[in-house]
Short mmCIF file of N, CA and C and ligand atoms in Angstrom, two decimals:
data_model
loop_
_atom_site.label_atom_id
_atom_site.label_comp_id
_atom_site.label_asym_id
_atom_site.label_seq_id
_atom_site.Cartn_x
_atom_site.Cartn_y
_atom_site.Cartn_z
N MET X 74 28.02 27.93 25.18
CA MET X 74 28.48 27.43 23.88
C MET X 74 29.56 26.35 24.07
N SER X 75 29.48 25.33 23.28
CA SER X 75 30.38 24.20 23.47
C SER X 75 31.81 24.54 23.07
N ILE X 76 31.98 25.57 22.29
CA ILE X 76 33.34 25.91 21.84
C ILE X 76 34.24 26.24 23.01
N PHE X 77 33.68 26.83 24.05
CA PHE X 77 34.50 27.20 25.20
C PHE X 77 34.98 25.96 25.95
N LYS X 78 34.19 24.94 25.91
CA LYS X 78 34.60 23.69 26.55
C LYS X 78 35.82 23.10 25.84
N HIS X 79 35.80 23.20 24.53
CA HIS X 79 36.94 22.70 23.77
C HIS X 79 38.20 23.47 24.10
N LEU X 80 38.07 24.77 24.18
CA LEU X 80 39.24 25.60 24.44
C LEU X 80 39.78 25.36 25.85
N LYS X 81 38.88 25.17 26.76
CA LYS X 81 39.28 24.97 28.15
C LYS X 81 40.12 23.70 28.30
N PHE X 82 39.78 22.69 27.56
CA PHE X 82 40.48 21.42 27.69
C PHE X 82 41.47 21.20 26.55
N LYS X 83 41.94 22.30 26.00
CA LYS X 83 42.85 22.20 24.88
C LYS X 83 44.17 21.57 25.30
N VAL X 84 44.62 21.89 26.49
CA VAL X 84 45.89 21.35 26.95
C VAL X 84 45.68 19.92 27.44
N ASN X 85 46.40 19.04 26.83
CA ASN X 85 46.27 17.63 27.15
C ASN X 85 47.63 17.10 27.56
N PHE X 86 47.74 16.62 28.79
CA PHE X 86 49.04 16.20 29.29
C PHE X 86 49.30 14.72 29.08
N LYS X 87 48.33 14.04 28.53
CA LYS X 87 48.56 12.63 28.24
C LYS X 87 49.43 12.50 27.00
N LYS X 88 50.18 11.44 27.00
CA LYS X 88 50.98 11.18 25.81
C LYS X 88 50.07 10.76 24.67
N LYS X 89 50.42 11.26 23.51
CA LYS X 89 49.64 10.91 22.33
C LYS X 89 50.53 10.17 21.36
N TYR X 90 49.90 9.28 20.65
CA TYR X 90 50.64 8.52 19.65
C TYR X 90 49.93 8.62 18.32
N CYS X 91 50.72 8.63 17.28
CA CYS X 91 50.16 8.70 15.95
C CYS X 91 49.29 7.47 15.69
N PRO X 92 48.06 7.68 15.19
CA PRO X 92 47.18 6.55 14.90
C PRO X 92 47.67 5.71 13.72
N LYS X 93 48.59 6.26 12.97
CA LYS X 93 49.06 5.53 11.79
C LYS X 93 50.36 4.79 12.05
N CYS X 94 51.33 5.50 12.61
CA CYS X 94 52.67 4.89 12.73
C CYS X 94 53.10 4.74 14.18
N ASN X 95 52.24 5.16 15.13
CA ASN X 95 52.52 4.99 16.57
C ASN X 95 53.68 5.86 17.06
N GLU X 96 54.06 6.83 16.30
CA GLU X 96 55.10 7.76 16.75
C GLU X 96 54.58 8.57 17.93
N GLU X 97 55.40 8.67 18.97
CA GLU X 97 54.98 9.49 20.11
C GLU X 97 55.01 10.96 19.71
N GLN X 98 53.95 11.66 20.07
CA GLN X 98 53.84 13.06 19.69
C GLN X 98 54.33 13.95 20.83
N PRO X 99 55.08 14.97 20.50
CA PRO X 99 55.61 15.88 21.53
C PRO X 99 54.49 16.66 22.19
N LYS X 100 54.65 16.92 23.49
CA LYS X 100 53.65 17.70 24.21
C LYS X 100 53.67 19.15 23.77
N ILE X 101 54.88 19.64 23.58
CA ILE X 101 55.00 21.02 23.11
C ILE X 101 55.08 20.99 21.60
N ARG X 102 54.15 21.66 21.00
CA ARG X 102 54.06 21.56 19.55
C ARG X 102 53.91 22.94 18.96
N LYS X 103 54.22 23.01 17.69
CA LYS X 103 53.96 24.25 16.96
C LYS X 103 52.77 24.00 16.07
N PRO X 104 51.67 24.68 16.33
CA PRO X 104 50.47 24.48 15.51
C PRO X 104 50.75 24.83 14.06
N LYS X 105 50.23 23.98 13.18
CA LYS X 105 50.47 24.19 11.75
C LYS X 105 49.44 25.12 11.14
N GLY X 106 48.38 25.41 11.88
CA GLY X 106 47.34 26.27 11.31
C GLY X 106 46.27 26.55 12.33
N TRP X 107 45.29 27.30 11.89
CA TRP X 107 44.24 27.72 12.84
C TRP X 107 43.46 26.53 13.36
N GLN X 108 43.35 25.48 12.59
CA GLN X 108 42.62 24.30 13.06
C GLN X 108 43.31 23.65 14.24
N GLU X 109 44.64 23.60 14.18
CA GLU X 109 45.37 22.99 15.29
C GLU X 109 45.38 23.91 16.51
N ILE X 110 45.37 25.21 16.26
CA ILE X 110 45.28 26.15 17.38
C ILE X 110 43.93 26.00 18.04
N LEU X 111 42.90 25.88 17.23
CA LEU X 111 41.54 25.82 17.75
C LEU X 111 41.25 24.48 18.42
N TRP X 112 41.66 23.42 17.78
CA TRP X 112 41.28 22.09 18.27
C TRP X 112 42.41 21.40 19.03
N GLY X 113 43.58 22.00 19.03
CA GLY X 113 44.68 21.38 19.75
C GLY X 113 45.17 20.11 19.10
N GLY X 114 45.05 20.06 17.82
CA GLY X 114 45.47 18.87 17.10
C GLY X 114 46.98 18.83 16.91
N ASN X 115 47.40 17.86 16.17
CA ASN X 115 48.82 17.66 16.00
C ASN X 115 49.08 17.07 14.62
N THR X 116 50.29 17.27 14.14
CA THR X 116 50.69 16.64 12.89
C THR X 116 51.89 15.77 13.16
N CYS X 117 51.78 14.52 12.82
CA CYS X 117 52.86 13.59 13.09
C CYS X 117 54.12 14.00 12.34
N ARG X 118 55.22 14.08 13.09
CA ARG X 118 56.48 14.48 12.46
C ARG X 118 57.09 13.33 11.67
N ASN X 119 56.59 12.14 11.92
CA ASN X 119 57.16 10.97 11.26
C ASN X 119 56.49 10.70 9.91
N CYS X 120 55.15 10.67 9.92
CA CYS X 120 54.45 10.30 8.68
C CYS X 120 53.55 11.42 8.16
N GLY X 121 53.43 12.52 8.94
CA GLY X 121 52.64 13.64 8.46
C GLY X 121 51.15 13.48 8.67
N CYS X 122 50.76 12.45 9.42
CA CYS X 122 49.35 12.22 9.68
C CYS X 122 48.81 13.33 10.58
N LYS X 123 47.64 13.84 10.23
CA LYS X 123 47.03 14.87 11.05
C LYS X 123 46.03 14.23 12.00
N MET X 124 46.09 14.66 13.24
CA MET X 124 45.17 14.09 14.24
C MET X 124 44.60 15.20 15.10
N ASP X 125 43.48 14.90 15.75
CA ASP X 125 42.91 15.88 16.66
C ASP X 125 43.54 15.70 18.04
N ARG X 126 43.05 16.46 19.00
CA ARG X 126 43.72 16.48 20.32
C ARG X 126 43.55 15.16 21.06
N LEU X 127 42.63 14.33 20.60
CA LEU X 127 42.44 13.03 21.23
C LEU X 127 43.25 11.94 20.55
N GLY X 128 43.96 12.33 19.50
CA GLY X 128 44.80 11.36 18.81
C GLY X 128 44.08 10.62 17.71
N ASN X 129 42.90 11.12 17.34
CA ASN X 129 42.19 10.50 16.24
C ASN X 129 42.60 11.14 14.92
N GLU X 130 42.68 10.32 13.91
CA GLU X 130 43.11 10.82 12.62
C GLU X 130 42.08 11.78 12.05
N ARG X 131 42.57 12.86 11.47
CA ARG X 131 41.71 13.84 10.82
C ARG X 131 41.93 13.79 9.32
N GLU X 132 40.87 14.08 8.61
CA GLU X 132 41.01 14.11 7.16
C GLU X 132 41.81 15.33 6.72
N LYS X 133 41.46 16.48 7.29
CA LYS X 133 42.20 17.71 6.95
C LYS X 133 42.35 18.60 8.15
ZN1 LIG C 387 52.69 9.08 12.18
#
């Protein structure tokens, strides 16, 4: 199942930047919900933009 692949690579040591405002995202984060726990996404502390673990903007 592909879900295990996602979980395995959840930890991403590359620096991420907000796709909207270019704010650098902290490596250590507090997930805002189950989606961020599952997908390793992030929420920009500067503009509130939600992104996935690759730094792409998410709708929700
Ligand atoms: Zn931002």
